[in-house]
mmCIF file of C-alpha atoms and ligand atoms in Angstrom:
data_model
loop_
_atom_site.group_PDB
_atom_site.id
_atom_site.type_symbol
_atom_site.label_atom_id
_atom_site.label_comp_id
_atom_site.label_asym_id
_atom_site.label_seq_id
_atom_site.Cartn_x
_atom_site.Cartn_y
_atom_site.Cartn_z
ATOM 1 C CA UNK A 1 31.937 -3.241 -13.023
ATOM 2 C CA UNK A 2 31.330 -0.952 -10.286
ATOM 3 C CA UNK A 3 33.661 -0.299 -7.788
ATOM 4 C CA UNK A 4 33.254 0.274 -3.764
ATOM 5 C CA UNK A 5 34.719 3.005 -1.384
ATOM 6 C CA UNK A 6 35.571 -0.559 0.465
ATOM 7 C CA UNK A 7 38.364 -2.512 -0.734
ATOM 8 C CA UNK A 8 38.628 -5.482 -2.262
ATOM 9 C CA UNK A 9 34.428 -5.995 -2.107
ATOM 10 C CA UNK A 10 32.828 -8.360 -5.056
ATOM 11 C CA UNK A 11 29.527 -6.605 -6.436
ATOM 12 C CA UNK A 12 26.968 -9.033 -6.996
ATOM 13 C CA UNK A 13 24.669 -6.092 -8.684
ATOM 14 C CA UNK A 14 25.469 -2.862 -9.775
ATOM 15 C CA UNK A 15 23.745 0.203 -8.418
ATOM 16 C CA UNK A 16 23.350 0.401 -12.402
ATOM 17 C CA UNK A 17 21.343 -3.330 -12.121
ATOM 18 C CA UNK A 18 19.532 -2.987 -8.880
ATOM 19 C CA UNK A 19 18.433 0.237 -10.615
ATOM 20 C CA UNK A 20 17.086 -1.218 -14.345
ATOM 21 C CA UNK A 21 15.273 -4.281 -12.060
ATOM 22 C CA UNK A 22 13.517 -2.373 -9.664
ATOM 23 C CA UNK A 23 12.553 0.001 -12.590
ATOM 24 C CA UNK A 24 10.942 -3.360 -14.315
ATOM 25 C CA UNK A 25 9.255 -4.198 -10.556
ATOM 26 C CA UNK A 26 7.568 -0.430 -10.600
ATOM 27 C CA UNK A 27 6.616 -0.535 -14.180
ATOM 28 C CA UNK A 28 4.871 -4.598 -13.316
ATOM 29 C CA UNK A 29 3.027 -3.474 -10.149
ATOM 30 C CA UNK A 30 1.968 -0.163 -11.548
ATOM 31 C CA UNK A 31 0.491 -2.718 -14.291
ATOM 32 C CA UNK A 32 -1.123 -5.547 -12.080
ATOM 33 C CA UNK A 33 -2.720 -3.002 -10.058
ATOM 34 C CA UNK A 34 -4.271 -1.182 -12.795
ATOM 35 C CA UNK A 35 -5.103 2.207 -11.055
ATOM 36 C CA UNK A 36 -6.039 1.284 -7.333
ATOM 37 C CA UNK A 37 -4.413 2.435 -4.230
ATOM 38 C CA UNK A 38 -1.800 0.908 -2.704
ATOM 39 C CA UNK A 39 0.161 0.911 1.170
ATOM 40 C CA UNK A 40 3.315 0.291 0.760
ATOM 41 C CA UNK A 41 4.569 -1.375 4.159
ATOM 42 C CA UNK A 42 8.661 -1.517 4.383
ATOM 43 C CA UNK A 43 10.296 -3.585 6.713
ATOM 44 C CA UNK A 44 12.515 -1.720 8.298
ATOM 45 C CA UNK A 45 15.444 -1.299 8.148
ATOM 46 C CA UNK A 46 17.028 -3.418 5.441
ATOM 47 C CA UNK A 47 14.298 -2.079 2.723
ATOM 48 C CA UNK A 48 14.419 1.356 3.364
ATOM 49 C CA UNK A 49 16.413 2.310 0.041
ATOM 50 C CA UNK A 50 14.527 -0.432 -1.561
ATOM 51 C CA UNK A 51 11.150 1.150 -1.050
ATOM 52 C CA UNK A 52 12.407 4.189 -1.906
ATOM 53 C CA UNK A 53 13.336 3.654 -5.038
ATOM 54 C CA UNK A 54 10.853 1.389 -5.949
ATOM 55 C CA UNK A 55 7.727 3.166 -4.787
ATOM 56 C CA UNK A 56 9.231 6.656 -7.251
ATOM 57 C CA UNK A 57 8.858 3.406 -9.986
ATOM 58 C CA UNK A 58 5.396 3.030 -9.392
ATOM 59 C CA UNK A 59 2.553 5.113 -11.166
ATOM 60 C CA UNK A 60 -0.119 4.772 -8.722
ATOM 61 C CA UNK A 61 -1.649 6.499 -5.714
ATOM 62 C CA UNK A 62 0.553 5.041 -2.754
ATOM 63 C CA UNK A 63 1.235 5.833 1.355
ATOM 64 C CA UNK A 64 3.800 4.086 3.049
ATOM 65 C CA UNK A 65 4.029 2.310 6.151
ATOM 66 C CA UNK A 66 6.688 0.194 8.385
ATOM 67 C CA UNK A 67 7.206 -1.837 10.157
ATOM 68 C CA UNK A 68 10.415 -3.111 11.913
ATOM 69 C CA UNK A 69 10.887 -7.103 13.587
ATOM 70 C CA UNK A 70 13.718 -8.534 14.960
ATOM 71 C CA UNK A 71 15.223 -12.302 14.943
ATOM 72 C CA UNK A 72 17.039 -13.136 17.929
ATOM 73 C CA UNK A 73 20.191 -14.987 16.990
ATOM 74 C CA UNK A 74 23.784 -14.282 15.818
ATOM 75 C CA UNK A 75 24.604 -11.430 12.616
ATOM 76 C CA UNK A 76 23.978 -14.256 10.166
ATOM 77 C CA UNK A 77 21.922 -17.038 11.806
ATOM 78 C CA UNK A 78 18.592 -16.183 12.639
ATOM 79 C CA UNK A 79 17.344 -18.133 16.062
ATOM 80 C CA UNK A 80 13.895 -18.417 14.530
ATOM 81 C CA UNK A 81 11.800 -16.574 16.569
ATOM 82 C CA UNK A 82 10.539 -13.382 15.299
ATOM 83 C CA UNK A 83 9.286 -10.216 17.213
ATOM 84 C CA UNK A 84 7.420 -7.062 16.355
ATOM 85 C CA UNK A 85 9.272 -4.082 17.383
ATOM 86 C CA UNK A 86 7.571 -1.664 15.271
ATOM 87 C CA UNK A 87 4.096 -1.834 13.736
ATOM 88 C CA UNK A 88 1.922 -0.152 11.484
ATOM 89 C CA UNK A 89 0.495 3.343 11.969
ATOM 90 C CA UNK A 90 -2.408 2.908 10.099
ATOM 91 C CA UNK A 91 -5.381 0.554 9.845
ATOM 92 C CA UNK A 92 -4.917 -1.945 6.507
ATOM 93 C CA UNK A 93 -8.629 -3.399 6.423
ATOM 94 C CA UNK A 94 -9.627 -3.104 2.924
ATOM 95 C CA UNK A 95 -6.442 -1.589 1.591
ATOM 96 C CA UNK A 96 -4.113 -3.221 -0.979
ATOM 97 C CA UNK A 97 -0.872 -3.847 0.907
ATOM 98 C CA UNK A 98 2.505 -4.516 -0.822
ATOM 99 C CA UNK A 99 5.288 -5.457 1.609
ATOM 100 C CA UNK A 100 8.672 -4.541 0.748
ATOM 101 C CA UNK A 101 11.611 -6.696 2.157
ATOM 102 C CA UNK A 102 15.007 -6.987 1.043
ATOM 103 C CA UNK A 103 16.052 -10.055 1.073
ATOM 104 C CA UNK A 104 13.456 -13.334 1.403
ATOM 105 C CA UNK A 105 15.649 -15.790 3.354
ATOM 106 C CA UNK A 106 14.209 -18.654 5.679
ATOM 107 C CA UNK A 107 10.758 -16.594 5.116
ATOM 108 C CA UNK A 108 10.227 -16.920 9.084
ATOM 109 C CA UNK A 109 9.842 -13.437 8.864
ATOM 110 C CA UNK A 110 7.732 -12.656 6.325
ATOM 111 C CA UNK A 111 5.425 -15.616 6.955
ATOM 112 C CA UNK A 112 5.315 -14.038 10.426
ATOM 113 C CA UNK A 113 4.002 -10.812 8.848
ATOM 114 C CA UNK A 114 1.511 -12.088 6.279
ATOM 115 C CA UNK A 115 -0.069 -13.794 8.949
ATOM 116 C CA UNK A 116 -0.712 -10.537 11.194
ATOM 117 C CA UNK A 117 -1.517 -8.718 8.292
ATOM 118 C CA UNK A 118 -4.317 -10.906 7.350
ATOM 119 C CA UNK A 119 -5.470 -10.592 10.582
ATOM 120 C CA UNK A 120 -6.710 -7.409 9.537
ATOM 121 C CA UNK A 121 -8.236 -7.923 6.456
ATOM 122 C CA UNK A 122 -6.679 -6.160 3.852
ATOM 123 C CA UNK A 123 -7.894 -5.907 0.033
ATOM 124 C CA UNK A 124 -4.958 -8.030 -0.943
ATOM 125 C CA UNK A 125 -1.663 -8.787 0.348
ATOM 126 C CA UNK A 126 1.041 -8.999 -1.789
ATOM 127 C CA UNK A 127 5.098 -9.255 -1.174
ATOM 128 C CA UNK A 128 7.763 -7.160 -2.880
ATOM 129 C CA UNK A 129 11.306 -8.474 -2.464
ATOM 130 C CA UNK A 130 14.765 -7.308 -3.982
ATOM 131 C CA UNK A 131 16.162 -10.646 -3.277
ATOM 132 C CA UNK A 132 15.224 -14.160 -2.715
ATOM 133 C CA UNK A 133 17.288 -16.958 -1.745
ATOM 134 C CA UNK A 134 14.590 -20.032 -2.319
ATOM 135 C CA UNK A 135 17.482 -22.629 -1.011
ATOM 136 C CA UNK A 136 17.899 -21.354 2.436
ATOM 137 C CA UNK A 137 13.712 -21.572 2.882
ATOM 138 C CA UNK A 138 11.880 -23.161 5.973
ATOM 139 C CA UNK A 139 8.634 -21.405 5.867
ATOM 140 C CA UNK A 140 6.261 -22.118 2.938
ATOM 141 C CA UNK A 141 6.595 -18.200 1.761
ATOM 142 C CA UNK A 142 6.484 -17.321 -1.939
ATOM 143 C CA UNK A 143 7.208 -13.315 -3.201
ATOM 144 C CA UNK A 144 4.658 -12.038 -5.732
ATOM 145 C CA UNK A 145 7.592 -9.406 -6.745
ATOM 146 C CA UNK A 146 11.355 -10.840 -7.074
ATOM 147 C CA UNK A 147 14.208 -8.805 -7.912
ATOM 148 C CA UNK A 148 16.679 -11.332 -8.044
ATOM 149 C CA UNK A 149 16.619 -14.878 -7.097
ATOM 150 C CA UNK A 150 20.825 -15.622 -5.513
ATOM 151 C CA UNK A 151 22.445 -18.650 -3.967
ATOM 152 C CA UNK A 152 23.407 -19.122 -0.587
ATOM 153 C CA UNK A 153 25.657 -15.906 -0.309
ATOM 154 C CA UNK A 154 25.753 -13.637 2.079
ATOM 155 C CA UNK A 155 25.309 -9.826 1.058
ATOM 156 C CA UNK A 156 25.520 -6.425 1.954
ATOM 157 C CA UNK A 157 25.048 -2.682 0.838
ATOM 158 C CA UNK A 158 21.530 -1.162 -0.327
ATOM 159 C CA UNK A 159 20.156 -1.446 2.934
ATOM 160 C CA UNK A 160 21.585 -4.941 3.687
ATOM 161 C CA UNK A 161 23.634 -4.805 6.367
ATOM 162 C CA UNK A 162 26.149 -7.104 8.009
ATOM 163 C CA UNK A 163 25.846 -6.307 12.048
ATOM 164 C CA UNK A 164 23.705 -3.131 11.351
ATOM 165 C CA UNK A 165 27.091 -1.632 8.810
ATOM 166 C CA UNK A 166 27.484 -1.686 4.813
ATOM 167 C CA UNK A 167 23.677 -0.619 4.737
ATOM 168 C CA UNK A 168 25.300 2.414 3.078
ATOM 169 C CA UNK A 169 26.954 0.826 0.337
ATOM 170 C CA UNK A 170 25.430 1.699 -3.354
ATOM 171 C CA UNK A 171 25.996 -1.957 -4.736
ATOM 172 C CA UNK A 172 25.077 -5.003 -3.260
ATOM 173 C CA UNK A 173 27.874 -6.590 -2.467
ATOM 174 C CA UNK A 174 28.954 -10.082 -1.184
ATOM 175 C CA UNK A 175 30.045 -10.226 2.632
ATOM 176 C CA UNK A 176 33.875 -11.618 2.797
ATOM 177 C CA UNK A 177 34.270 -14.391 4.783
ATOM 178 C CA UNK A 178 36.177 -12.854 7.488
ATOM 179 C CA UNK A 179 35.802 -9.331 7.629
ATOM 180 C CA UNK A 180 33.574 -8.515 11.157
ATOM 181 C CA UNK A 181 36.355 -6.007 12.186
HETATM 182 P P1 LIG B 201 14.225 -14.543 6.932
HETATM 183 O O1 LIG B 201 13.273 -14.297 8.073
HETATM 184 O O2 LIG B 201 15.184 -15.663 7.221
HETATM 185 O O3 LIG B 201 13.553 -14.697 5.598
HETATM 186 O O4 LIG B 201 15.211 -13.344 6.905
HETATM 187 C C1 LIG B 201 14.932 -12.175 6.414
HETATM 188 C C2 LIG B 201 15.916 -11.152 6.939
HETATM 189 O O5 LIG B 201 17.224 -11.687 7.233
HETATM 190 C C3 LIG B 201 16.154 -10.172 5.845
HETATM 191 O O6 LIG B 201 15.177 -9.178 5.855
HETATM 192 C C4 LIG B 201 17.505 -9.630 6.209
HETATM 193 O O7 LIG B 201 17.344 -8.591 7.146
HETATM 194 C C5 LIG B 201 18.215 -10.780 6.851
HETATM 195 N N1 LIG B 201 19.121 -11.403 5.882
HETATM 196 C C6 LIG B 201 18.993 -12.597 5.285
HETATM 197 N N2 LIG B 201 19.994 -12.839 4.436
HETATM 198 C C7 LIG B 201 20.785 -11.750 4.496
HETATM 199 C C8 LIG B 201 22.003 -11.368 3.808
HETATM 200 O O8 LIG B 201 22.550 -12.080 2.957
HETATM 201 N N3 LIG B 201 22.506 -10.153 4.126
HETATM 202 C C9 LIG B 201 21.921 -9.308 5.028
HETATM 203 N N4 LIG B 201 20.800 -9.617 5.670
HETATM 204 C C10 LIG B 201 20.235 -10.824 5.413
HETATM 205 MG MG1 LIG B 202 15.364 -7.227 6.698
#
């Protein structure tokens, strides 16, 4: 098991894991979209080392985008409402868009995007996501990709952050109970 420069932190997956899956993610998109061009559209910031790894796992002719929202509310609990603080730079009418996201959680913020997106039009729409957590889910919001489907925990590290810190961690790790100092 791999160990943390933080003490005492459980690893839920290995860099070691996170690395094999999202190899198997690159290798399964690179399939299903059989030579066409992709935009890969991060949401920012939680899936910046996400998309970075997983887009160097995928054999086709890809740009990037991002965009960043935020959810007023608390570190952990999420008010609901959802806001675009960043969006994209380019135009996705006719393009095949993959959104990357790091965690799918309620989904109110990836139904949020999906529905602006289609406002434009694109090719196809697709979601990417390193980790689900279908018990926690209000909006009706499926990903076509899934890393790893967890339970009701609350993680950190590999871009997941607790408070905006741990995104820095190489594992993913599970949040103690009581550690905000
Ligand atoms: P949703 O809108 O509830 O699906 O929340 C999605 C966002 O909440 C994710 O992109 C994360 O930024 C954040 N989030 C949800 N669960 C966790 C967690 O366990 N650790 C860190 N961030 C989380
Ligand atoms: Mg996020």
């Amino acid at each position: 098991m791999a160990s943390t420069a933080i003490q005492g932190l459980d690893v839920l997956y290995s860099r070691q894991q996170i690395a094999n899956r999202v190899a198997e993610m690159g290798a399964q998109i690179t399939r299903d979209f059989n030579g066409e061009k992709l935009v890969m559209v991060g949401v920012l910031k939680g899936a910046a080392f996400f998309l970075s790894d997983l887009s160097r796992a995928i054999d086709l002719d890809a740009t990037f985008d991002f965009v960043a929202v935020s959810s007023y509310g608390t570190a952990q609990r999420s008010s609901g409402a959802v806001k675009l603080i960043k969006d994209l730079d380019q135009p996705i009418e006719g393009k095949n868009v993959l959104v990357v996201e790091d965690i799918l959680d309620t989904g109110l913020t990836l139904a949020y995007l999906r529905k602006i997106f289609l406002q434009q039009h694109p090719k196809t729409l697709r979601i990417a996501t390193l980790l689900d957590k279908p018990s926690r889910r209000i909006e009706k919001i499926e990903a076509d990709y899934v890393g790893f489907s967890i339970p009701n925990l609350f993680v950190i590290g590999y871009g997941m952050d607790f408070a905006e810190r741990f995104r820095n961690l190489p594992d993913i790790c599970l949040m103690p109970p009581d550690s905000s100092e």
